PDB file of N, CA and C in Angstrom:
ATOM      1  N   MET I   1       0.813  -1.164   0.113  1.00  0.00           N
ATOM      2  CA  MET I   1       0.096  -0.076   0.056  1.00  0.00           C
ATOM      3  C   MET I   1       0.650   1.129   0.125  1.00  0.00           C
ATOM      4  N   ILE I   2       0.400   2.309  -0.756  1.00  0.00           N
ATOM      5  CA  ILE I   2       1.320   3.420  -1.072  1.00  0.00           C
ATOM      6  C   ILE I   2       1.075   4.513   0.209  1.00  0.00           C
ATOM      7  N   THR I   3       1.781   4.905   1.192  1.00  0.00           N
ATOM      8  CA  THR I   3       1.427   5.839   1.902  1.00  0.00           C
ATOM      9  C   THR I   3       1.470   7.048   1.493  1.00  0.00           C
ATOM     10  N   PHE I   4       1.129   8.364   2.337  1.00  0.00           N
ATOM     11  CA  PHE I   4       0.986   9.637   1.755  1.00  0.00           C
ATOM     12  C   PHE I   4       2.583  10.279   1.426  1.00  0.00           C
ATOM     13  N   PRO I   5       3.499   9.898   2.602  1.00  0.00           N
ATOM     14  CA  PRO I   5       5.059  10.345   1.875  1.00  0.00           C
ATOM     15  C   PRO I   5       5.408   9.916   0.851  1.00  0.00           C
ATOM     16  N   ALA I   6       5.013   8.697   0.291  1.00  0.00           N
ATOM     17  CA  ALA I   6       5.685   8.013  -0.879  1.00  0.00           C
ATOM     18  C   ALA I   6       4.640   8.425  -2.000  1.00  0.00           C
ATOM     19  N   LEU I   7       3.553   8.752  -1.861  1.00  0.00           N
ATOM     20  CA  LEU I   7       2.778   9.665  -2.764  1.00  0.00           C
ATOM     21  C   LEU I   7       3.377  11.166  -3.030  1.00  0.00           C
ATOM     22  N   LEU I   8       3.658  11.645  -1.942  1.00  0.00           N
ATOM     23  CA  LEU I   8       3.910  13.195  -1.946  1.00  0.00           C
ATOM     24  C   LEU I   8       5.436  12.841  -3.121  1.00  0.00           C
ATOM     25  N   ALA I   9       6.273  12.204  -2.567  1.00  0.00           N
ATOM     26  CA  ALA I   9       7.754  11.957  -3.510  1.00  0.00           C
ATOM     27  C   ALA I   9       7.399  11.730  -4.593  1.00  0.00           C
ATOM     28  N   LEU I  10       6.708  10.775  -5.122  1.00  0.00           N
ATOM     29  CA  LEU I  10       6.504  10.191  -6.527  1.00  0.00           C
ATOM     30  C   LEU I  10       5.387  11.492  -7.266  1.00  0.00           C
ATOM     31  N   THR I  11       4.895  12.047  -6.527  1.00  0.00           N
ATOM     32  CA  THR I  11       4.234  13.287  -7.280  1.00  0.00           C
ATOM     33  C   THR I  11       5.298  14.215  -7.603  1.00  0.00           C
ATOM     34  N   GLN I  12       6.248  14.646  -6.783  1.00  0.00           N
ATOM     35  CA  GLN I  12       7.173  15.856  -6.782  1.00  0.00           C
ATOM     36  C   GLN I  12       8.132  15.281  -7.959  1.00  0.00           C
ATOM     37  N   LEU I  13       8.438  14.039  -8.160  1.00  0.00           N
ATOM     38  CA  LEU I  13       9.197  13.271  -9.086  1.00  0.00           C
ATOM     39  C   LEU I  13       8.156  13.274 -10.518  1.00  0.00           C
ATOM     40  N   CYS I  14       7.161  13.086 -10.468  1.00  0.00           N
ATOM     41  CA  CYS I  14       6.474  12.742 -11.800  1.00  0.00           C
ATOM     42  C   CYS I  14       6.185  14.216 -12.544  1.00  0.00           C
ATOM     43  N   ALA I  15       5.972  15.226 -11.307  1.00  0.00           N
ATOM     44  CA  ALA I  15       5.707  16.734 -11.849  1.00  0.00           C
ATOM     45  C   ALA I  15       7.253  17.333 -12.201  1.00  0.00           C
ATOM     46  N   LEU I  16       8.304  16.887 -12.287  1.00  0.00           N
ATOM     47  CA  LEU I  16       9.352  17.437 -12.843  1.00  0.00           C
ATOM     48  C   LEU I  16       9.504  17.520 -14.405  1.00  0.00           C
ATOM     49  N   PRO I  17       9.269  16.500 -14.791  1.00  0.00           N
ATOM     50  CA  PRO I  17       9.215  16.498 -16.437  1.00  0.00           C
ATOM     51  C   PRO I  17       8.117  17.148 -17.209  1.00  0.00           C
ATOM     52  N   LEU I  18       7.164  17.087 -16.609  1.00  0.00           N
ATOM     53  CA  LEU I  18       5.948  17.897 -16.923  1.00  0.00           C
ATOM     54  C   LEU I  18       6.121  19.482 -16.918  1.00  0.00           C
ATOM     55  N   LEU I  19       6.735  19.647 -15.673  1.00  0.00           N
ATOM     56  CA  LEU I  19       7.219  21.372 -15.604  1.00  0.00           C
ATOM     57  C   LEU I  19       8.270  21.720 -16.787  1.00  0.00           C
ATOM     58  N   VAL I  20       9.176  20.837 -16.997  1.00  0.00           N
ATOM     59  CA  VAL I  20      10.035  20.890 -17.989  1.00  0.00           C
ATOM     60  C   VAL I  20       9.315  20.845 -19.370  1.00  0.00           C
ATOM     61  N   LEU I  21       8.575  20.212 -19.825  1.00  0.00           N
ATOM     62  CA  LEU I  21       7.751  20.109 -20.981  1.00  0.00           C
ATOM     63  C   LEU I  21       7.195  21.172 -20.969  1.00  0.00           C
ATOM     64  N   THR I  22       6.523  21.829 -19.935  1.00  0.00           N
ATOM     65  CA  THR I  22       5.665  23.120 -20.064  1.00  0.00           C
ATOM     66  C   THR I  22       6.407  24.454 -20.253  1.00  0.00           C
ATOM     67  N   GLY I  23       7.788  24.234 -19.870  1.00  0.00           N
ATOM     68  CA  GLY I  23       8.660  25.289 -19.865  1.00  0.00           C
ATOM     69  C   GLY I  23       8.700  26.246 -18.506  1.00  0.00           C
ATOM     70  N   MET I  24       7.954  25.803 -17.521  1.00  0.00           N
ATOM     71  CA  MET I  24       7.838  26.116 -16.205  1.00  0.00           C
ATOM     72  C   MET I  24       9.270  25.980 -15.535  1.00  0.00           C
ATOM     73  N   LEU I  25      10.217  25.199 -15.793  1.00  0.00           N
ATOM     74  CA  LEU I  25      11.071  24.684 -14.918  1.00  0.00           C
ATOM     75  C   LEU I  25      12.334  24.498 -15.939  1.00  0.00           C
ATOM     76  N   PRO I  26      13.631  25.145 -15.777  1.00  0.00           N
ATOM     77  CA  PRO I  26      14.659  24.638 -16.472  1.00  0.00           C
ATOM     78  C   PRO I  26      15.060  23.160 -16.263  1.00  0.00           C
ATOM     79  N   ILE I  27      15.520  22.549 -17.674  1.00  0.00           N
ATOM     80  CA  ILE I  27      15.758  20.817 -17.658  1.00  0.00           C
ATOM     81  C   ILE I  27      16.990  20.632 -16.599  1.00  0.00           C
ATOM     82  N   TRP I  28      17.865  21.534 -16.397  1.00  0.00           N
ATOM     83  CA  TRP I  28      18.856  21.280 -15.475  1.00  0.00           C
ATOM     84  C   TRP I  28      18.419  21.524 -14.094  1.00  0.00           C
ATOM     85  N   LEU I  29      17.545  22.169 -13.732  1.00  0.00           N
ATOM     86  CA  LEU I  29      16.851  22.093 -12.314  1.00  0.00           C
ATOM     87  C   LEU I  29      16.129  20.784 -11.988  1.00  0.00           C
ATOM     88  N   ALA I  30      15.737  20.462 -12.899  1.00  0.00           N
ATOM     89  CA  ALA I  30      14.636  19.166 -12.882  1.00  0.00           C
ATOM     90  C   ALA I  30      15.645  17.996 -12.796  1.00  0.00           C
ATOM     91  N   GLY I  31      16.653  18.155 -13.427  1.00  0.00           N
ATOM     92  CA  GLY I  31      17.602  16.856 -13.423  1.00  0.00           C
ATOM     93  C   GLY I  31      18.428  17.048 -11.934  1.00  0.00           C
ATOM     94  N   LEU I  32      18.550  18.043 -11.468  1.00  0.00           N
ATOM     95  CA  LEU I  32      19.408  18.392 -10.313  1.00  0.00           C
ATOM     96  C   LEU I  32      18.442  17.731  -9.462  1.00  0.00           C
ATOM     97  N   TYR I  33      17.161  17.902  -9.266  1.00  0.00           N
ATOM     98  CA  TYR I  33      16.464  17.442  -8.129  1.00  0.00           C
ATOM     99  C   TYR I  33      16.453  16.048  -8.149  1.00  0.00           C
ATOM    100  N   ALA I  34      15.947  15.327  -9.700  1.00  0.00           N
ATOM    101  CA  ALA I  34      16.010  13.984  -9.480  1.00  0.00           C
ATOM    102  C   ALA I  34      17.231  13.272  -9.440  1.00  0.00           C
ATOM    103  N   VAL I  35      18.392  13.697  -9.852  1.00  0.00           N
ATOM    104  CA  VAL I  35      19.627  13.163  -9.253  1.00  0.00           C
ATOM    105  C   VAL I  35      19.987  12.956  -7.789  1.00  0.00           C
ATOM    106  N   MET I  36      19.446  14.212  -7.115  1.00  0.00           N
ATOM    107  CA  MET I  36      19.636  14.241  -5.467  1.00  0.00           C
ATOM    108  C   MET I  36      18.884  13.292  -5.074  1.00  0.00           C
ATOM    109  N   SER I  37      17.680  13.088  -5.449  1.00  0.00           N
ATOM    110  CA  SER I  37      16.703  12.168  -5.000  1.00  0.00           C
ATOM    111  C   SER I  37      17.184  10.700  -5.359  1.00  0.00           C
ATOM    112  N   LEU I  38      17.664  10.417  -6.174  1.00  0.00           N
ATOM    113  CA  LEU I  38      18.559   9.317  -6.571  1.00  0.00           C
ATOM    114  C   LEU I  38      19.424   8.999  -5.667  1.00  0.00           C
ATOM    115  N   LEU I  39      20.139   9.900  -5.496  1.00  0.00           N
ATOM    116  CA  LEU I  39      21.682   9.754  -4.727  1.00  0.00           C
ATOM    117  C   LEU I  39      21.022   9.706  -3.004  1.00  0.00           C
ATOM    118  N   THR I  40      20.415  10.352  -2.943  1.00  0.00           N
ATOM    119  CA  THR I  40      19.852  10.136  -1.531  1.00  0.00           C
ATOM    120  C   THR I  40      19.339   8.726  -1.087  1.00  0.00           C
ATOM    121  N   PHE I  41      18.319   8.241  -2.176  1.00  0.00           N
ATOM    122  CA  PHE I  41      17.661   7.004  -2.091  1.00  0.00           C
ATOM    123  C   PHE I  41      18.880   6.069  -1.700  1.00  0.00           C
ATOM    124  N   LEU I  42      20.018   5.866  -2.722  1.00  0.00           N
ATOM    125  CA  LEU I  42      21.143   5.248  -2.480  1.00  0.00           C
ATOM    126  C   LEU I  42      22.058   5.560  -1.474  1.00  0.00           C
ATOM    127  N   VAL I  43      21.970   6.685  -0.924  1.00  0.00           N
ATOM    128  CA  VAL I  43      22.604   6.808   0.684  1.00  0.00           C
ATOM    129  C   VAL I  43      21.885   5.858   1.275  1.00  0.00           C
ATOM    130  N   TYR I  44      20.554   6.079   1.945  1.00  0.00           N
ATOM    131  CA  TYR I  44      19.648   5.336   2.517  1.00  0.00           C
ATOM    132  C   TYR I  44      20.132   3.939   2.482  1.00  0.00           C
ATOM    133  N   GLY I  45      20.107   3.505   1.319  1.00  0.00           N
ATOM    134  CA  GLY I  45      20.338   2.016   1.099  1.00  0.00           C
ATOM    135  C   GLY I  45      21.680   1.453   1.642  1.00  0.00           C
ATOM    136  N   TRP I  46      22.710   2.255   1.250  1.00  0.00           N
ATOM    137  CA  TRP I  46      23.988   2.125   1.936  1.00  0.00           C
ATOM    138  C   TRP I  46      23.983   1.994   3.429  1.00  0.00           C
ATOM    139  N   ASP I  47      23.217   2.895   4.019  1.00  0.00           N
ATOM    140  CA  ASP I  47      22.954   2.989   5.498  1.00  0.00           C
ATOM    141  C   ASP I  47      22.339   1.882   6.173  1.00  0.00           C
ATOM    142  N   LYS I  48      21.076   1.426   5.311  1.00  0.00           N
ATOM    143  CA  LYS I  48      20.504   0.158   5.658  1.00  0.00           C
ATOM    144  C   LYS I  48      21.278  -0.900   5.363  1.00  0.00           C
ATOM    145  N   ARG I  49      22.058  -1.292   4.608  1.00  0.00           N
ATOM    146  CA  ARG I  49      23.115  -2.326   4.586  1.00  0.00           C
ATOM    147  C   ARG I  49      24.036  -2.388   5.511  1.00  0.00           C
ATOM    148  N   ALA I  50      24.488  -1.094   5.656  1.00  0.00           N
ATOM    149  CA  ALA I  50      25.732  -0.912   6.871  1.00  0.00           C
ATOM    150  C   ALA I  50      24.932  -1.492   8.323  1.00  0.00           C
ATOM    151  N   ALA I  51      23.819  -1.076   8.554  1.00  0.00           N
ATOM    152  CA  ALA I  51      23.159  -1.640   9.697  1.00  0.00           C
ATOM    153  C   ALA I  51      22.810  -3.115   9.916  1.00  0.00           C
ATOM    154  N   GLN I  52      22.598  -3.620   8.639  1.00  0.00           N
ATOM    155  CA  GLN I  52      22.310  -5.052   8.592  1.00  0.00           C
ATOM    156  C   GLN I  52      23.554  -5.824   9.085  1.00  0.00           C
ATOM    157  N   ARG I  53      24.959  -5.398   8.485  1.00  0.00           N
ATOM    158  CA  ARG I  53      25.809  -6.256   8.581  1.00  0.00           C
ATOM    159  C   ARG I  53      26.505  -5.730   9.595  1.00  0.00           C
ATOM    160  N   LYS I  54      26.229  -4.611  10.448  1.00  0.00           N
ATOM    161  CA  LYS I  54      26.655  -4.190  11.716  1.00  0.00           C
ATOM    162  C   LYS I  54      28.058  -3.408  11.574  1.00  0.00           C
ATOM    163  N   GLN I  55      28.088  -2.654  10.205  1.00  0.00           N
ATOM    164  CA  GLN I  55      29.162  -1.985  10.109  1.00  0.00           C
ATOM    165  C   GLN I  55      28.988  -0.327  10.075  1.00  0.00           C
ATOM    166  N   SER I  56      30.111   0.363   9.819  1.00  0.00           N
ATOM    167  CA  SER I  56      30.230   1.982  10.304  1.00  0.00           C
ATOM    168  C   SER I  56      28.720   2.466   9.476  1.00  0.00           C
ATOM    169  N   ARG I  57      28.173   3.260  10.140  1.00  0.00           N
ATOM    170  CA  ARG I  57      26.669   3.993   9.605  1.00  0.00           C
ATOM    171  C   ARG I  57      27.068   5.138   8.930  1.00  0.00           C
ATOM    172  N   VAL I  58      25.936   5.579   8.033  1.00  0.00           N
ATOM    173  CA  VAL I  58      26.104   7.106   7.797  1.00  0.00           C
ATOM    174  C   VAL I  58      25.135   7.997   8.881  1.00  0.00           C
ATOM    175  N   ALA I  59      25.970   8.997   9.448  1.00  0.00           N
ATOM    176  CA  ALA I  59      25.152   9.750  10.158  1.00  0.00           C
ATOM    177  C   ALA I  59      23.732  10.470  10.017  1.00  0.00           C
ATOM    178  N   GLU I  60      23.031  10.508  10.875  1.00  0.00           N
ATOM    179  CA  GLU I  60      21.736  10.901  10.825  1.00  0.00           C
ATOM    180  C   GLU I  60      21.811  12.177   9.949  1.00  0.00           C
ATOM    181  N   ARG I  61      22.954  13.327  10.646  1.00  0.00           N
ATOM    182  CA  ARG I  61      23.009  14.578  10.125  1.00  0.00           C
ATOM    183  C   ARG I  61      23.124  14.502   8.530  1.00  0.00           C
ATOM    184  N   THR I  62      23.922  13.409   7.781  1.00  0.00           N
ATOM    185  CA  THR I  62      24.396  13.467   6.876  1.00  0.00           C
ATOM    186  C   THR I  62      23.008  12.784   5.851  1.00  0.00           C
ATOM    187  N   LEU I  63      22.429  12.047   6.299  1.00  0.00           N
ATOM    188  CA  LEU I  63      20.877  11.688   5.735  1.00  0.00           C
ATOM    189  C   LEU I  63      20.054  12.925   5.619  1.00  0.00           C
ATOM    190  N   HIS I  64      20.157  13.973   6.721  1.00  0.00           N
ATOM    191  CA  HIS I  64      19.261  14.802   6.778  1.00  0.00           C
ATOM    192  C   HIS I  64      19.744  15.899   5.698  1.00  0.00           C
ATOM    193  N   THR I  65      21.015  16.064   5.748  1.00  0.00           N
ATOM    194  CA  THR I  65      21.485  16.996   4.793  1.00  0.00           C
ATOM    195  C   THR I  65      21.492  16.809   3.299  1.00  0.00           C
ATOM    196  N   TRP I  66      21.368  15.442   3.117  1.00  0.00           N
ATOM    197  CA  TRP I  66      21.072  15.084   1.509  1.00  0.00           C
ATOM    198  C   TRP I  66      19.512  15.637   1.356  1.00  0.00           C
ATOM    199  N   ALA I  67      18.457  15.004   2.407  1.00  0.00           N
ATOM    200  CA  ALA I  67      17.379  15.479   2.211  1.00  0.00           C
ATOM    201  C   ALA I  67      17.040  17.155   2.118  1.00  0.00           C
ATOM    202  N   TRP I  68      17.641  17.938   2.785  1.00  0.00           N
ATOM    203  CA  TRP I  68      17.799  19.285   2.512  1.00  0.00           C
ATOM    204  C   TRP I  68      18.319  19.826   1.305  1.00  0.00           C
ATOM    205  N   LEU I  69      19.091  19.115   0.691  1.00  0.00           N
ATOM    206  CA  LEU I  69      19.727  19.730  -0.441  1.00  0.00           C
ATOM    207  C   LEU I  69      18.748  19.018  -1.885  1.00  0.00           C
ATOM    208  N   GLY I  70      17.588  18.487  -1.653  1.00  0.00           N
ATOM    209  CA  GLY I  70      17.052  18.664  -2.690  1.00  0.00           C
ATOM    210  C   GLY I  70      16.308  17.125  -2.576  1.00  0.00           C
ATOM    211  N   GLY I  71      17.017  16.369  -1.998  1.00  0.00           N
ATOM    212  CA  GLY I  71      16.755  14.567  -1.928  1.00  0.00           C
ATOM    213  C   GLY I  71      15.708  14.215  -1.264  1.00  0.00           C
ATOM    214  N   TRP I  72      15.072  15.035  -0.718  1.00  0.00           N
ATOM    215  CA  TRP I  72      13.524  14.646   0.268  1.00  0.00           C
ATOM    216  C   TRP I  72      12.775  13.642  -0.638  1.00  0.00           C
ATOM    217  N   PRO I  73      12.674  13.794  -1.667  1.00  0.00           N
ATOM    218  CA  PRO I  73      11.597  12.406  -2.289  1.00  0.00           C
ATOM    219  C   PRO I  73      12.373  11.256  -2.240  1.00  0.00           C
ATOM    220  N   GLY I  74      14.042  11.001  -2.598  1.00  0.00           N
ATOM    221  CA  GLY I  74      14.234   9.867  -2.185  1.00  0.00           C
ATOM    222  C   GLY I  74      14.539   9.210  -0.687  1.00  0.00           C
ATOM    223  N   ALA I  75      14.579  10.114   0.132  1.00  0.00           N
ATOM    224  CA  ALA I  75      14.708  10.151   1.438  1.00  0.00           C
ATOM    225  C   ALA I  75      13.002   9.455   1.908  1.00  0.00           C
ATOM    226  N   LEU I  76      11.913   9.947   1.537  1.00  0.00           N
ATOM    227  CA  LEU I  76      10.873   9.387   1.750  1.00  0.00           C
ATOM    228  C   LEU I  76      10.610   8.223   1.056  1.00  0.00           C
ATOM    229  N   LEU I  77      10.767   8.013  -0.108  1.00  0.00           N
ATOM    230  CA  LEU I  77      10.685   6.549  -0.962  1.00  0.00           C
ATOM    231  C   LEU I  77      11.705   5.523  -0.314  1.00  0.00           C
ATOM    232  N   ALA I  78      12.764   5.840   0.227  1.00  0.00           N
ATOM    233  CA  ALA I  78      13.769   4.884   0.875  1.00  0.00           C
ATOM    234  C   ALA I  78      12.954   4.347   2.309  1.00  0.00           C
ATOM    235  N   ARG I  79      12.329   5.570   3.002  1.00  0.00           N
ATOM    236  CA  ARG I  79      11.767   5.103   4.394  1.00  0.00           C
ATOM    237  C   ARG I  79      10.723   3.999   4.023  1.00  0.00           C
ATOM    238  N   GLN I  80      10.044   4.222   2.904  1.00  0.00           N
ATOM    239  CA  GLN I  80       8.889   3.384   2.460  1.00  0.00           C
ATOM    240  C   GLN I  80       9.432   2.140   1.874  1.00  0.00           C
ATOM    241  N   LEU I  81      10.179   2.068   0.936  1.00  0.00           N
ATOM    242  CA  LEU I  81      10.675   0.897   0.102  1.00  0.00           C
ATOM    243  C   LEU I  81      11.923  -0.044   0.756  1.00  0.00           C
ATOM    244  N   LEU I  82      12.438   0.517   1.708  1.00  0.00           N
ATOM    245  CA  LEU I  82      13.652   0.130   2.138  1.00  0.00           C
ATOM    246  C   LEU I  82      13.349  -0.384   3.790  1.00  0.00           C
ATOM    247  N   ARG I  83      12.326   0.558   4.285  1.00  0.00           N
ATOM    248  CA  ARG I  83      11.822   0.376   5.376  1.00  0.00           C
ATOM    249  C   ARG I  83      13.133   0.967   6.506  1.00  0.00           C
ATOM    250  N   HIS I  84      13.457   1.592   6.133  1.00  0.00           N
ATOM    251  CA  HIS I  84      14.729   2.089   6.941  1.00  0.00           C
ATOM    252  C   HIS I  84      14.541   3.901   7.507  1.00  0.00           C
ATOM    253  N   LYS I  85      14.763   3.867   8.746  1.00  0.00           N
ATOM    254  CA  LYS I  85      14.592   5.095   9.585  1.00  0.00           C
ATOM    255  C   LYS I  85      12.977   5.186   9.793  1.00  0.00           C
ATOM    256  N   SER I  86      12.117   4.242   9.368  1.00  0.00           N
ATOM    257  CA  SER I  86      10.888   4.525   9.598  1.00  0.00           C
ATOM    258  C   SER I  86       9.830   4.478  10.831  1.00  0.00           C
ATOM    259  N   SER I  87      10.725   3.970  11.868  1.00  0.00           N
ATOM    260  CA  SER I  87      10.161   3.663  13.052  1.00  0.00           C
ATOM    261  C   SER I  87      10.797   4.803  14.075  1.00  0.00           C
ATOM    262  N   LYS I  88      11.897   5.459  13.731  1.00  0.00           N
ATOM    263  CA  LYS I  88      12.379   6.134  14.518  1.00  0.00           C
ATOM    264  C   LYS I  88      11.792   7.338  14.534  1.00  0.00           C
ATOM    265  N   LYS I  89      11.253   7.874  15.710  1.00  0.00           N
ATOM    266  CA  LYS I  89      10.272   9.064  15.828  1.00  0.00           C
ATOM    267  C   LYS I  89      11.294  10.288  15.894  1.00  0.00           C
ATOM    268  N   GLU I  90      12.274  10.125  16.510  1.00  0.00           N
ATOM    269  CA  GLU I  90      12.900  11.484  16.558  1.00  0.00           C
ATOM    270  C   GLU I  90      13.487  11.902  15.313  1.00  0.00           C
ATOM    271  N   TYR I  91      13.614  11.072  14.254  1.00  0.00           N
ATOM    272  CA  TYR I  91      14.353  11.139  13.048  1.00  0.00           C
ATOM    273  C   TYR I  91      12.817  11.802  12.057  1.00  0.00           C
ATOM    274  N   LYS I  92      11.746  11.809  12.452  1.00  0.00           N
ATOM    275  CA  LYS I  92      10.583  12.223  11.562  1.00  0.00           C
ATOM    276  C   LYS I  92      10.461  13.824  11.522  1.00  0.00           C
ATOM    277  N   LEU I  93      10.758  14.524  12.631  1.00  0.00           N
ATOM    278  CA  LEU I  93      10.352  15.839  12.333  1.00  0.00           C
ATOM    279  C   LEU I  93      11.373  16.645  11.848  1.00  0.00           C
ATOM    280  N   PRO I  94      13.135  15.969  11.838  1.00  0.00           N
ATOM    281  CA  PRO I  94      13.688  17.041  10.851  1.00  0.00           C
ATOM    282  C   PRO I  94      13.650  16.632   9.361  1.00  0.00           C
ATOM    283  N   LEU I  95      13.268  15.282   9.163  1.00  0.00           N
ATOM    284  CA  LEU I  95      12.824  14.805   7.924  1.00  0.00           C
ATOM    285  C   LEU I  95      11.678  15.778   7.235  1.00  0.00           C
ATOM    286  N   TRP I  96      10.642  15.818   7.927  1.00  0.00           N
ATOM    287  CA  TRP I  96       9.612  16.703   7.500  1.00  0.00           C
ATOM    288  C   TRP I  96       9.595  17.885   7.324  1.00  0.00           C
ATOM    289  N   LEU I  97      10.622  18.703   8.324  1.00  0.00           N
ATOM    290  CA  LEU I  97      10.614  20.175   7.948  1.00  0.00           C
ATOM    291  C   LEU I  97      11.673  20.212   6.757  1.00  0.00           C
ATOM    292  N   SER I  98      12.726  19.388   6.438  1.00  0.00           N
ATOM    293  CA  SER I  98      13.162  19.507   4.937  1.00  0.00           C
ATOM    294  C   SER I  98      12.195  19.209   3.634  1.00  0.00           C
ATOM    295  N   VAL I  99      11.270  18.415   3.995  1.00  0.00           N
ATOM    296  CA  VAL I  99      10.187  18.146   2.864  1.00  0.00           C
ATOM    297  C   VAL I  99       9.492  19.519   2.756  1.00  0.00           C
ATOM    298  N   GLY I 100       9.154  20.065   3.728  1.00  0.00           N
ATOM    299  CA  GLY I 100       8.521  21.620   3.964  1.00  0.00           C
ATOM    300  C   GLY I 100       9.232  22.610   3.098  1.00  0.00           C
ATOM    301  N   GLY I 101      10.622  22.860   4.025  1.00  0.00           N
ATOM    302  CA  GLY I 101      11.343  23.681   3.314  1.00  0.00           C
ATOM    303  C   GLY I 101      11.887  23.624   1.901  1.00  0.00           C
ATOM    304  N   ASN I 102      11.856  22.514   1.662  1.00  0.00           N
ATOM    305  CA  ASN I 102      11.942  21.972   0.345  1.00  0.00           C
ATOM    306  C   ASN I 102      11.074  22.603  -0.718  1.00  0.00           C
ATOM    307  N   LEU I 103       9.573  22.115  -0.315  1.00  0.00           N
ATOM    308  CA  LEU I 103       8.635  22.517  -1.083  1.00  0.00           C
ATOM    309  C   LEU I 103       8.364  23.946  -1.321  1.00  0.00           C
ATOM    310  N   LEU I 104       8.566  24.762  -0.117  1.00  0.00           N
ATOM    311  CA  LEU I 104       8.466  25.944  -0.313  1.00  0.00           C
ATOM    312  C   LEU I 104       9.547  26.604  -1.083  1.00  0.00           C
ATOM    313  N   PHE I 105      10.783  26.240  -0.989  1.00  0.00           N
ATOM    314  CA  PHE I 105      11.981  26.478  -1.890  1.00  0.00           C
ATOM    315  C   PHE I 105      11.458  26.225  -3.346  1.00  0.00           C
ATOM    316  N   PHE I 106      10.856  25.111  -3.632  1.00  0.00           N
ATOM    317  CA  PHE I 106      10.559  24.850  -4.953  1.00  0.00           C
ATOM    318  C   PHE I 106       9.362  25.589  -5.536  1.00  0.00           C
ATOM    319  N   ALA I 107       8.399  25.979  -4.590  1.00  0.00           N
ATOM    320  CA  ALA I 107       7.329  26.887  -4.860  1.00  0.00           C
ATOM    321  C   ALA I 107       8.015  28.529  -5.406  1.00  0.00           C
ATOM    322  N   ALA I 108       8.987  28.740  -4.567  1.00  0.00           N
ATOM    323  CA  ALA I 108       9.582  29.910  -5.038  1.00  0.00           C
ATOM    324  C   ALA I 108      10.706  29.944  -6.290  1.00  0.00           C
ATOM    325  N   LEU I 109      11.079  28.907  -6.237  1.00  0.00           N
ATOM    326  CA  LEU I 109      11.930  28.834  -7.676  1.00  0.00           C
ATOM    327  C   LEU I 109      10.641  28.790  -8.943  1.00  0.00           C
ATOM    328  N   LEU I 110       9.499  27.893  -8.882  1.00  0.00           N
ATOM    329  CA  LEU I 110       8.717  28.259  -9.877  1.00  0.00           C
ATOM    330  C   LEU I 110       8.106  29.609 -10.218  1.00  0.00           C
ATOM    331  N   TRP I 111       8.045  30.197  -8.939  1.00  0.00           N
ATOM    332  CA  TRP I 111       7.619  31.808  -9.064  1.00  0.00           C
ATOM    333  C   TRP I 111       8.821  32.468  -9.821  1.00  0.00           C
ATOM    334  N   TRP I 112       9.873  32.459  -9.457  1.00  0.00           N
ATOM    335  CA  TRP I 112      11.019  33.016  -9.866  1.00  0.00           C
ATOM    336  C   TRP I 112      11.127  32.667 -11.547  1.00  0.00           C
ATOM    337  N   CYS I 113      10.872  31.356 -11.863  1.00  0.00           N
ATOM    338  CA  CYS I 113      11.529  31.121 -13.140  1.00  0.00           C
ATOM    339  C   CYS I 113      10.229  31.492 -14.184  1.00  0.00           C
ATOM    340  N   ASN I 114       9.154  31.840 -13.697  1.00  0.00           N
ATOM    341  CA  ASN I 114       7.572  32.061 -14.202  1.00  0.00           C
ATOM    342  C   ASN I 114       7.446  33.384 -13.838  1.00  0.00           C
ATOM    343  N   PRO I 115       8.194  34.337 -14.234  1.00  0.00           N
ATOM    344  CA  PRO I 115       7.285  35.660 -13.613  1.00  0.00           C
ATOM    345  C   PRO I 115       5.988  36.356 -14.195  1.00  0.00           C
TER     346      PRO I 115
END
């Protein structure tokens, strides 16, 4: 079953090519968001694998930084698909703050790109 966070992430990722096709977003910016999401998903996967193998982990601060830098869709999808960091309550607030901050920043970018 798809959760609200995963739906939100997929909506953002699906909106990127549509915004490029309509000329509302430069292709390089859409590509940057897509790449950051993919890289963030991979970093979460790396951390999940390290946790399972009892190896050195990726710091939570690093995971949050990736989310703040535009990779929040990848973070939300990794939490859903990899079941990573999904039960840790103290992890949720900083992640959702990054989602909210990124959505506000993205809305400002769309406004700036389309005066």
